[in-house]
Each structure stands twice: as C-alpha cells, then as structure tokens.
Short mmCIF file of C-alpha atoms and ligand atoms in Angstrom, two decimals:
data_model
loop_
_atom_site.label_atom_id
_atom_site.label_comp_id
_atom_site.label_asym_id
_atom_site.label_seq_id
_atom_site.Cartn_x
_atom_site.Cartn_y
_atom_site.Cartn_z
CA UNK D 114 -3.70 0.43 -25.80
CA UNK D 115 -5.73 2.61 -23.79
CA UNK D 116 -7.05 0.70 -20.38
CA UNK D 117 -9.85 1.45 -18.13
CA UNK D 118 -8.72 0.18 -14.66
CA UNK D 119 -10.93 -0.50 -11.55
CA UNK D 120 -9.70 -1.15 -7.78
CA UNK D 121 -12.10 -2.22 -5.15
CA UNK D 122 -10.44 -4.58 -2.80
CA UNK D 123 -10.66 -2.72 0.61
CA UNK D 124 -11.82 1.37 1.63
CA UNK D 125 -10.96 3.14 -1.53
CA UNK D 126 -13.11 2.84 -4.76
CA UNK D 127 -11.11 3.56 -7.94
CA UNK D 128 -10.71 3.92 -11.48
CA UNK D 129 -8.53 5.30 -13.93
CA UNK D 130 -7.65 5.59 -17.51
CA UNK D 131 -4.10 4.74 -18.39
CA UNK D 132 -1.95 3.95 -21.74
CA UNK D 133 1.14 3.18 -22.40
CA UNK D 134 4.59 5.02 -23.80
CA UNK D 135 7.52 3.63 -24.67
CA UNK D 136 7.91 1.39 -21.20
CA UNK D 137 6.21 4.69 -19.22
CA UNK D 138 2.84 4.23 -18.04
CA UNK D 139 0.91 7.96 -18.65
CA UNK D 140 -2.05 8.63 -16.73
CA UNK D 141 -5.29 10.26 -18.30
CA UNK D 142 -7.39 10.57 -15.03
CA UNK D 143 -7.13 8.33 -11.83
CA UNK D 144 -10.29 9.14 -9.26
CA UNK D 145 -10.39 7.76 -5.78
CA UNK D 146 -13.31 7.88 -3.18
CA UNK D 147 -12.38 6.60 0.05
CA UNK D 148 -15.00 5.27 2.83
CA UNK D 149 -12.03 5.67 5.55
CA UNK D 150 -13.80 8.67 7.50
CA UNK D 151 -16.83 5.87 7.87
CA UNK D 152 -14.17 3.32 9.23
CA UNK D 153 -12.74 5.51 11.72
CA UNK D 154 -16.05 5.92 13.46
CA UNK D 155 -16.60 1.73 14.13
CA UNK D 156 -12.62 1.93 14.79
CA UNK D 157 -11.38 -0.36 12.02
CA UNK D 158 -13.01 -1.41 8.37
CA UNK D 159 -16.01 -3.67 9.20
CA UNK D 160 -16.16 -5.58 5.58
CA UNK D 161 -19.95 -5.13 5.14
CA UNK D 162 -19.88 -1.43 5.61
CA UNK D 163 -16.91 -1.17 3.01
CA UNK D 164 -18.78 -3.08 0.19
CA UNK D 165 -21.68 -1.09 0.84
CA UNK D 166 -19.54 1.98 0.16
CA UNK D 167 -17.88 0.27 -2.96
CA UNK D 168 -21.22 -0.01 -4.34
CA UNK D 169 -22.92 3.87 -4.11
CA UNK D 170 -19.05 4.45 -5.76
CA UNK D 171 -17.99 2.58 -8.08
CA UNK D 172 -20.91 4.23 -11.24
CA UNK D 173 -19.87 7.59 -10.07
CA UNK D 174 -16.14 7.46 -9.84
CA UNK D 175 -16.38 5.24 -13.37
CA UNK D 176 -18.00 8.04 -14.59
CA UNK D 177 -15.53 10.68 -13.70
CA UNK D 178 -12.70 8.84 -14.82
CA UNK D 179 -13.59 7.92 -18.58
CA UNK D 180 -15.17 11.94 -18.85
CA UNK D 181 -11.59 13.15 -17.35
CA UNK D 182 -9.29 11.09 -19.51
CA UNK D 183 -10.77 13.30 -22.57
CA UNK D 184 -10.02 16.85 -21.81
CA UNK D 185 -12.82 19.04 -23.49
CA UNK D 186 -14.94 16.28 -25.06
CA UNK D 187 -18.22 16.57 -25.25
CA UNK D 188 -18.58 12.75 -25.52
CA UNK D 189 -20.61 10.94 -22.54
CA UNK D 190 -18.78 8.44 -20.48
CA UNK D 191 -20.42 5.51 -22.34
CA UNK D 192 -19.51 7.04 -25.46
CA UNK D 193 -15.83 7.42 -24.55
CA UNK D 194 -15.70 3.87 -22.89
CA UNK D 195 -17.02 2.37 -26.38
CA UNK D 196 -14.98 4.33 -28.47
CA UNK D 197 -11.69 5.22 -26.72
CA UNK D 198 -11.42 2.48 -23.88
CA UNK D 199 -9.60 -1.18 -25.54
CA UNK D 200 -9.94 -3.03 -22.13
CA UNK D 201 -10.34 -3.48 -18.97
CA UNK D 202 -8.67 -3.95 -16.00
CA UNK D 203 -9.73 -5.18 -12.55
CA UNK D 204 -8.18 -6.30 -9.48
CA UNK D 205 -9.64 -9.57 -8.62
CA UNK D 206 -7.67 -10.24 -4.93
CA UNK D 207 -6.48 -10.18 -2.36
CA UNK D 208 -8.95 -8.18 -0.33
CA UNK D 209 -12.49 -8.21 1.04
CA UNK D 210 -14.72 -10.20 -0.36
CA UNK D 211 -17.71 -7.43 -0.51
CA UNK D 212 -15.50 -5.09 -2.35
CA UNK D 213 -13.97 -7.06 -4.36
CA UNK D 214 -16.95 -8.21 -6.29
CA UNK D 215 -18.23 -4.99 -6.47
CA UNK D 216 -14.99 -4.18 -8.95
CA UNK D 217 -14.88 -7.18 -10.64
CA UNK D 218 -18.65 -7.52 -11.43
CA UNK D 219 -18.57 -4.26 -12.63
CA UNK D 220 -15.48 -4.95 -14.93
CA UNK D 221 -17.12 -8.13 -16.08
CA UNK D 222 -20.75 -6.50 -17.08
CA UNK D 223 -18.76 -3.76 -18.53
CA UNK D 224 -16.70 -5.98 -20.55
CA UNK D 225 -19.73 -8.21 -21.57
CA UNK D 226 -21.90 -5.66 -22.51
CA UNK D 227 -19.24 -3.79 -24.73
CA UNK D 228 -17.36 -6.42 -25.80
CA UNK D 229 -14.44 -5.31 -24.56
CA UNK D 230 -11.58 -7.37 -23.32
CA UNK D 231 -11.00 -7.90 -19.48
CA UNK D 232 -7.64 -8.45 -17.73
CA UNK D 233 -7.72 -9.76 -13.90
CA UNK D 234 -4.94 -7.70 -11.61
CA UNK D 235 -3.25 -9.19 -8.62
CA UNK D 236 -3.71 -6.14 -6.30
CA UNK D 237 0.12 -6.73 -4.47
CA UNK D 238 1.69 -6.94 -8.28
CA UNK D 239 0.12 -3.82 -8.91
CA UNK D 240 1.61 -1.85 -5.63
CA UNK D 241 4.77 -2.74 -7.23
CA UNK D 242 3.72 -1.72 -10.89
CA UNK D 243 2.95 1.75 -9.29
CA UNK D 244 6.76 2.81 -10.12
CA UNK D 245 6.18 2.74 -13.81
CA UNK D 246 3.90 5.42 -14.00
CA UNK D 247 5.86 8.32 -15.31
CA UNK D 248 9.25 6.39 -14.97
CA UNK D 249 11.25 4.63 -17.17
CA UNK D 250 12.06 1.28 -15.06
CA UNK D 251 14.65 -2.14 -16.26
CA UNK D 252 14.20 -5.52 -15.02
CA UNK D 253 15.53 -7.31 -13.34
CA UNK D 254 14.34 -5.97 -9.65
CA UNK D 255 13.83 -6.65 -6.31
CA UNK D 256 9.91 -5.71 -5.24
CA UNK D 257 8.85 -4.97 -1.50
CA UNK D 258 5.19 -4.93 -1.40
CA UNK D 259 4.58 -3.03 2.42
CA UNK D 260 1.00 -2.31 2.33
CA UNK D 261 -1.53 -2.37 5.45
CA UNK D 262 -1.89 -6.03 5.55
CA UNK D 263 1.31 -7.19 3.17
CA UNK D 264 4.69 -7.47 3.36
CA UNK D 265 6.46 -9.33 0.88
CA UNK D 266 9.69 -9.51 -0.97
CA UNK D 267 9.80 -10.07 -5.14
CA UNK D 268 12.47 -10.75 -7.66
CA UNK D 269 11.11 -9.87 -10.73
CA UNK D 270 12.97 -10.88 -14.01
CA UNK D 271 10.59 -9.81 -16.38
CA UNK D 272 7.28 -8.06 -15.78
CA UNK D 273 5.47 -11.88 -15.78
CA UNK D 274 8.65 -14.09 -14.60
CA UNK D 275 9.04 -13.14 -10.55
CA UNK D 276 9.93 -15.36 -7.77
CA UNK D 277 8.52 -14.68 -4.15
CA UNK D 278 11.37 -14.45 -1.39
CA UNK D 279 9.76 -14.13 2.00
CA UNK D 280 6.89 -12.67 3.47
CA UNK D 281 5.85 -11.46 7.02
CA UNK D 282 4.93 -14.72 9.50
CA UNK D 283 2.33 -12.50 11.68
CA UNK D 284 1.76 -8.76 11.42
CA UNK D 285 2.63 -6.72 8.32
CA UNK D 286 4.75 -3.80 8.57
CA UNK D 287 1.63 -1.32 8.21
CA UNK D 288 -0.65 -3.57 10.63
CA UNK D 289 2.19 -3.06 12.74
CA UNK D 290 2.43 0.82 12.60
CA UNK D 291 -1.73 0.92 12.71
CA UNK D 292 -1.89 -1.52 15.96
CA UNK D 293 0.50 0.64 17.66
CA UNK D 294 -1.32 3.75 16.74
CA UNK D 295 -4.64 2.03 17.32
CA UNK D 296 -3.36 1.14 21.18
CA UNK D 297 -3.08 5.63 21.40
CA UNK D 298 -6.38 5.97 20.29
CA UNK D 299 -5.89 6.87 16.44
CA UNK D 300 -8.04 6.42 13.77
CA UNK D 301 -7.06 4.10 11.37
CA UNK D 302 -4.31 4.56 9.04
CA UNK D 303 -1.90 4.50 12.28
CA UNK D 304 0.98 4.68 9.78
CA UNK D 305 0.81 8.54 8.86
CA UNK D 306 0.32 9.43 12.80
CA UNK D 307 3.10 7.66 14.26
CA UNK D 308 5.29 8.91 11.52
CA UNK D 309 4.16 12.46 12.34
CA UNK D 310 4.66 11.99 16.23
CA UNK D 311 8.23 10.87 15.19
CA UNK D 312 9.66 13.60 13.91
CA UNK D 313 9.38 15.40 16.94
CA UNK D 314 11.54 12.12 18.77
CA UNK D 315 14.66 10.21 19.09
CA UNK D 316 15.88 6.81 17.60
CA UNK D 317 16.27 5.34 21.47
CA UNK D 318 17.94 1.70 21.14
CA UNK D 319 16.77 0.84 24.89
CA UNK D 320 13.32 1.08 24.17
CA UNK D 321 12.99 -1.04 21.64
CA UNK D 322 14.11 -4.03 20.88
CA UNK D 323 16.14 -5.04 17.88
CA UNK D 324 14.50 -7.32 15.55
CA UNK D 325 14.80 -10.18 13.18
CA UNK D 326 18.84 -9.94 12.99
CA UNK D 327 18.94 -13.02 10.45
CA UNK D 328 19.39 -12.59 6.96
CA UNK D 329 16.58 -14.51 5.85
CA UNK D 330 14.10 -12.61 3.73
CA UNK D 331 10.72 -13.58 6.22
CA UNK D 332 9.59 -10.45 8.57
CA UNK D 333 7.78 -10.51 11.77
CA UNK D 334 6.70 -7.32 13.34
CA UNK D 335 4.21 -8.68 16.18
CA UNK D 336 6.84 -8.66 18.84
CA UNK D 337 7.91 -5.40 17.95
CA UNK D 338 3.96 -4.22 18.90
CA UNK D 339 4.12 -5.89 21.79
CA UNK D 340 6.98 -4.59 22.80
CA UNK D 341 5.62 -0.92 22.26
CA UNK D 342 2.24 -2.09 23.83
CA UNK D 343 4.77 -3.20 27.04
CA UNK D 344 6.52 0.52 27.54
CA UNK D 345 3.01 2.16 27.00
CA UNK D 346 1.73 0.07 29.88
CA UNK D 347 4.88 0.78 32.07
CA UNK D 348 5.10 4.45 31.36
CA UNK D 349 2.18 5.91 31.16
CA UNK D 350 -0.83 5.70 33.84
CA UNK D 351 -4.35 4.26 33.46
CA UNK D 352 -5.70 4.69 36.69
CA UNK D 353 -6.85 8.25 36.30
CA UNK D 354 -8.34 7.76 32.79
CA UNK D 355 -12.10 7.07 32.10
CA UNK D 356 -13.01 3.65 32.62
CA UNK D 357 -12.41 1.42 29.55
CA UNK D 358 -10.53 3.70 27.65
CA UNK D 359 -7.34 2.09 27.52
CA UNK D 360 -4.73 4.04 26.58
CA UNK D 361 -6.92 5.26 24.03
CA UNK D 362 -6.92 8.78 25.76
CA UNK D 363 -3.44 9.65 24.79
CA UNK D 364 -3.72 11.05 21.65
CA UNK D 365 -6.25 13.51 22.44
CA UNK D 366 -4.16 14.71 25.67
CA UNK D 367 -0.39 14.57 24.37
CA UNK D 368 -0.15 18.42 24.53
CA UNK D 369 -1.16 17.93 28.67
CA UNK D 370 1.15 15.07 29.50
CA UNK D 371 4.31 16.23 31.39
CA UNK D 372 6.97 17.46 29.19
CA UNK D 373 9.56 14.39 29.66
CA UNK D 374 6.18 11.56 29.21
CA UNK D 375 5.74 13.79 25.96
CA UNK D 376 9.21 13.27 24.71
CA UNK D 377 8.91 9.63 25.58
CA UNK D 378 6.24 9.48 23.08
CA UNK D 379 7.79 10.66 20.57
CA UNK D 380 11.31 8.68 21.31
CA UNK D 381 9.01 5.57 20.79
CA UNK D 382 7.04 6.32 17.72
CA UNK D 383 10.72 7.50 16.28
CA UNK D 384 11.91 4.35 17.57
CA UNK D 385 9.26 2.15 16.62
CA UNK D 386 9.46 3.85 12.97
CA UNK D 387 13.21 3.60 12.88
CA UNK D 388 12.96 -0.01 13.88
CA UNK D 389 10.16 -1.08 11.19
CA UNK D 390 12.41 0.79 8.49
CA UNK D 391 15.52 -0.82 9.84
CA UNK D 392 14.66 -4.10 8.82
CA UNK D 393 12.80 -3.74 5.92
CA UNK D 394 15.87 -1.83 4.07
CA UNK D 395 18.69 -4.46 5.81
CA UNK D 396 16.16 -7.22 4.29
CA UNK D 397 15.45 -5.63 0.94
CA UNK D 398 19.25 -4.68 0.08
CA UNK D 399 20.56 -8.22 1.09
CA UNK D 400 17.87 -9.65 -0.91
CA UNK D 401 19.27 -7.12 -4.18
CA UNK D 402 23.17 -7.99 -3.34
CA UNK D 403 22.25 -11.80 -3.21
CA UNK D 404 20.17 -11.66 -6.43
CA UNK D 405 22.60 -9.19 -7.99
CA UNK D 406 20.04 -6.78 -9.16
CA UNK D 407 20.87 -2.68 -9.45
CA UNK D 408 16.86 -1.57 -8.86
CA UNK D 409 14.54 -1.85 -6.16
CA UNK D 410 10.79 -0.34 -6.49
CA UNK D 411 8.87 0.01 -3.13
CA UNK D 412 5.17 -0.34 -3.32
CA UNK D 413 1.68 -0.22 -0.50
CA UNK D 414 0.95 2.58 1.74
CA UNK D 415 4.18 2.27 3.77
CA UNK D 416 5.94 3.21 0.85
CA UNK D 417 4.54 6.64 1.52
CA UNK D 418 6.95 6.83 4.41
CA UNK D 419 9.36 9.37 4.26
CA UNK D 420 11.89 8.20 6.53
CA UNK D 421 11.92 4.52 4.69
CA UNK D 422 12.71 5.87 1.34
CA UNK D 423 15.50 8.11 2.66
CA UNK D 424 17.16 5.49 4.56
CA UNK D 425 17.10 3.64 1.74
CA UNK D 426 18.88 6.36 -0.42
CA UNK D 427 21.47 6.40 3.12
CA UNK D 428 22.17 2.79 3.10
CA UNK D 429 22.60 2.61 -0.93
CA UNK D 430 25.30 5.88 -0.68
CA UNK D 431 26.94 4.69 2.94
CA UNK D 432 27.91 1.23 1.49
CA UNK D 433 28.24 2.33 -2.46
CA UNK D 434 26.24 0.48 -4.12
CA UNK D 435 24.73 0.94 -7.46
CA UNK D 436 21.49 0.42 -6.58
CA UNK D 437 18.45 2.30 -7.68
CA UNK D 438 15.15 2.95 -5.21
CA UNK D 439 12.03 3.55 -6.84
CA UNK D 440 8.71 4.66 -4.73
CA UNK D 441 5.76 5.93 -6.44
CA UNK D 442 4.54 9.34 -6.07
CA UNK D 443 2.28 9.71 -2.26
CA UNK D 444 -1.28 9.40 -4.55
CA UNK D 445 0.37 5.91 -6.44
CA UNK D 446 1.77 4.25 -3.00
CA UNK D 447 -1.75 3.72 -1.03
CA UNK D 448 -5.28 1.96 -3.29
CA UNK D 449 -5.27 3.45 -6.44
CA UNK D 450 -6.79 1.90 -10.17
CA UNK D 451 -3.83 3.35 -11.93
CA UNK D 452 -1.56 1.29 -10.85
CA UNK D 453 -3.71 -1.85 -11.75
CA UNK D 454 -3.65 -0.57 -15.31
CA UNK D 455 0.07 -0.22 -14.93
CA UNK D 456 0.28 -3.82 -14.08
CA UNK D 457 -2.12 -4.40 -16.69
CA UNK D 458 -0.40 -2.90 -19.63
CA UNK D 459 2.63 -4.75 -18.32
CA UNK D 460 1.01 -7.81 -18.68
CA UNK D 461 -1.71 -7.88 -20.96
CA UNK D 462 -2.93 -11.64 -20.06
CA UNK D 463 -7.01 -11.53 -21.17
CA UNK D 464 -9.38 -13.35 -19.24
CA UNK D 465 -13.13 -14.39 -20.32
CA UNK D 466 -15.42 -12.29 -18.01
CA UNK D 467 -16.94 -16.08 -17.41
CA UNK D 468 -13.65 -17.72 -16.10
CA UNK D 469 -13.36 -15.05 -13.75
CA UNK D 470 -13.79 -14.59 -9.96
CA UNK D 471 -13.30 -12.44 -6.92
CA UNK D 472 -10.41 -14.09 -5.15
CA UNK D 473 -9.98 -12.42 -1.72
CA UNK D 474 -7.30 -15.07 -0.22
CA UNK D 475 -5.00 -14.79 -4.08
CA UNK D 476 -1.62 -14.49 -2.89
CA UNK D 477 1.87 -14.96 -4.82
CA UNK D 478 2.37 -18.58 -6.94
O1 LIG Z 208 -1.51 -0.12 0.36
P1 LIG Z 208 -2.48 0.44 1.32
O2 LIG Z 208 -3.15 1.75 0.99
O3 LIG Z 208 -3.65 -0.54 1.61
C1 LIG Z 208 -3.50 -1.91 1.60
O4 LIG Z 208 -3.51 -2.51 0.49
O5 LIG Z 208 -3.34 -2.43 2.73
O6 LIG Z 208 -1.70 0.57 2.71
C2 LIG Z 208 -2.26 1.04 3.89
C3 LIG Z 208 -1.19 0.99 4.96
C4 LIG Z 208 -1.71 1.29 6.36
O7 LIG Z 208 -1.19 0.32 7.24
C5 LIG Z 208 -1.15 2.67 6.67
O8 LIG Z 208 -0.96 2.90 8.05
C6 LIG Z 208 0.16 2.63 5.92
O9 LIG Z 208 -0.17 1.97 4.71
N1 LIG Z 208 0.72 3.96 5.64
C7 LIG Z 208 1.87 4.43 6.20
C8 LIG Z 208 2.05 5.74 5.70
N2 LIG Z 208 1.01 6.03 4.85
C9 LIG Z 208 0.21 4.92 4.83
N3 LIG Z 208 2.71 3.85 7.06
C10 LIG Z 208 3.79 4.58 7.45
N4 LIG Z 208 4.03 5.84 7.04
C11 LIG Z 208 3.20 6.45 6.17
N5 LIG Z 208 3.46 7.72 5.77
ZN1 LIG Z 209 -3.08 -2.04 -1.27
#
C-alpha cells in the first residue's frame, strides 16, 4: 500500500509518500516547509500566524511530494495521486487548532474527491513510529515521546495494543530546554542552542539541582527552569543592559562576557542538558527493566539530541543490558509527514472523511 501522508499540527507543513516492506517503512519523497523563521521574529509561534502559513503550504508541498515519489514521470501530481496513491494519511491532533484543520481538511477533500481512503494519525504515536522507517523494529517496546510540548512514556505490545506510563506534570523536556534558551535571548527551538553552548561546558552538580529521584515514570522539568532562571539572575548583571531586555542580551554578547562568566555559561547549559538527559534515560530504562522489554525507540525533536542518545547507549553497556535504542534519523525526529504514514501503515484503521475532526487537545487513551 502506497500512502500519501500529511502533517500540519504546529510550524512545519508536510507531506510525504511512503509504502511499506517487509516491517520497513521506505520513503518515496518526504517535503517539509517550515514557518519557524516567521516565529522567531514575534518570539514564539502565535497560532494564527502558523495556520496562515499552513495554508499558502500545504498545495505546494502536496505537490512536490506526489511528483517526487515518481522519479522521471511525466505524470502530474493529480495523476499520480489517482493512480499510484491507495490512501491517505493525516494527523488529526494534538496541536493547533489553525493548522490542524488545514491538514485534515485537505486530507478529507482529497479523499472525498478521489475516493480514496483516509486514515486519522495521532501526531505523538507517530514520533514514535519514526524508528521504522528504514529499520527493521520487534514489539514489544518501551516509547518516549520528548517533543517540544510532550513528554510521555509508552509500552507498546503491538503496533495498536500500548499502555501509557507517565507523562510530564508541567513543562516538557523540550519546553524546558526552549524556556531556558528563551530567558538568553534565543530564537525558538532553544533545544539545538543550549545543546551547542554545552559542548563547550562542564556537567557541574552544584549548579543544578538533581531532579525527580523517584522511580515513578511522571517527569517534571519546571523546577529545573527555574532553577537555571535563579543562577542566571545571581550571576550575571542586568543593571548595565538596555532597559527591558532581560537577560535577553546574552546571547548576542557571550564572546564579550569575561572569560570565567563565559565558562559559567556553558557549565550550565552542559548541566542543564546533562540533567534533562539524566532523567529521561534513568526513567525510560526502569520503565524497560520493569516491563521486561529488550527495545526502546525515542521519538520528538529532543530525540535529535546527541548527548541523550549516547547516554543511552552508556547506561545500556555500563549496566549490561540487552537493550536496544532506536532514534530516527535528525530529518524523522522533529514534524515530519513520513512518519505519520509510518504510523499509518502500521495501523491501517480507515476513517470516513465525515466522522472525522481536528482534535487539538487528543492525547493517549
Ligand atoms: O517534535 P518537535 O519537532 O515538535 C513538537 O511536536 O513539539 O519538537 C520540537 C522540540 C523543541 O522543544 C526543540 O527545542 C527540541 O525539540 N529540539 C531539541 C533538539 N532539536 C530539537 N532539543 C534538544 N536538543 C536538540 N538537538
Ligand atoms: Zn511533534
């Protein structure tokens, strides 16, 4: 079955054209268009703006994914999506509202107009889906969904039998890393730029403080921001900043600061990193040892992180266990629509474009 797949739920407008062999998922074409250079001018993703983008998108990158997924056709992209395309796939939540109508009314005027079936995507699923493409990948698993506004842990026994374990209480993981670059003055996602400031720093264990030392499977990361937001306060000065500003300056001055405030910067990013990491792997491989499972796939932008995945591979080797750690390739961890047709061919469950709606507040059953 050949699927075309659309993702709309937030900044980036998707689609891709995916199939399935064997239990890989191969990817014809997967095009993204991202409004995020728009968001970093208002400071954050004001909803109305981002639909508004979704919609000059979504024909477009359509378009360029059906002509792509059949190299040297001279077919149009109706002609493929008639002829070549079985179904289609949509994520229908969580997100923004805006955006995620502009995907799934797409998918459902596509899929009455052609006749073609439609399958709904939970967006989260999907981020854990992502480690099928190109891999070969046996249930059972644990799932860690750590996206920008998720973080959540999943048994799965079979791709539609899964079990949710725990879930953050206040700030996700990435919300955490994108508040605490947000507080330096970066442009939203924080993630990337903190990660990048850490390399040049220290794990320092009297910076930060350790967190969430039970072995329950819930997160919290808000006191960890806070607790950043506290030694930026303390260490570096306001007074002879621009009024208003913050501590919003900072990143554009780093090279300027005195050498030793520089290295503090960097010892807190790599300790704020180091800390996030910490407890989503000590989480994550007590939730595999309890369950008894041998796989865990990492999924959402955070999965992008370098230093995550490789303490993960640390942890597995330092205490022997058999466990394998999937994370999708960079392009696969952040929005994509290949990974919603990854989910979908996983789990093929039609829907009548009638029966279905944008739900932006979906969230695990
Ligand atoms: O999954 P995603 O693209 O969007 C949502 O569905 O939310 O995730 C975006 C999140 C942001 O919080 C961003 O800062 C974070 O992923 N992120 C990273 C990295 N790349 C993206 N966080 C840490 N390290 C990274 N390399
Ligand atoms: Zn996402």
């Amino acid at each position: 079955m050949r699927i075309l797949a659309i993702e709309s739920s937030c900044d980036e407008t998707s689609a891709a054209v995916v199939e399935q062999r064997d239990s890989k998922i191969i990817v014809h074409s997967n095009i993204t268009a991202t409004s995020i250079a728009i968001h970093a001018q208002t400071g954050g993703i004001i909803p109305e703006n981002a639909a508004r983008e979704q919609v000059k998108y979504i024909i477009p990158v359509i378009i360029e994914a059906l002509k792509l997924s059949v190299h040297g056709s001279r077919l149009t992209a109706n002609e493929i999506l008639e002829k070549n395309i079985d179904a289609i796939a949509v994520t229908y939540g969580p997100g923004l509202i805006g955006s995620l109508l502009v995907g799934v009314e797409t998918a459902k005027t596509l899929s009455f107009t052609l006749q073609k079936p439609i399958i709904p995507v939970h967006h989260l699923l999907a981020h854990i889906f992502a480690n099928f493409i190109n891999n070969n990948v046996s249930f059972p698993f644990i799932g860690l969904v750590v996206s920008g506004a998720h973080t959540d842990l999943l048994y799965f026994k079979s791709a539609t039998n899964y079990q949710w374990l725990g879930g953050t209480k206040d700030d996700a993981a990435g919300e955490c890393f994108d508040k605490c670059a947000r507080l330096l003055g970066f442009d939203y996602p924080g993630g990337p730029k903190i990660s990048k400031l850490a390399e040049k720093g220290t794990f320092k264990k009297e910076l930060l403080p350790k967190i969430m030392k039970g072995n329950d499977l819930d997160f919290s990361f808000s006191g960890l921001k806070t607790a950043f937001m506290n030694v930026v306060k303390a260490e570096f000065e306001v007074s002879n900043t621009p009024n208003g500003q913050g501590y919003s300056w900072i990143h554009a001055n780093i090279e300027t600061l005195p050498q030793e405030k520089q290295q503090l910067l960097y010892n807190l990013c790599a300790s704020l990193e180091q800390t996030i990491v910490e407890v989503l792997v000590r989480k994550t491989l007590h939730a595999a040892k309890s369950y008894g499972v041998q796989t865990i796939l990492l999924g959402g932008g955070v999965s992008a992180n370098k230093t995550l995945v490789r303490q993960f591979q640390l942890e597995v080797r330092g205490q022997r266990l058999e466990i394998d750690i999937f994370s999708p390739e960079k392009i696969y961890c952040t929005d994509n629509a290949a990974m919603i047709g990854a989910y979908a061919l996983l789990n093929p469950k039609e829907k009548s474009w009638k029966s279905l709606h944008a739900q932006p507040d979906l969230y695990f059953s």
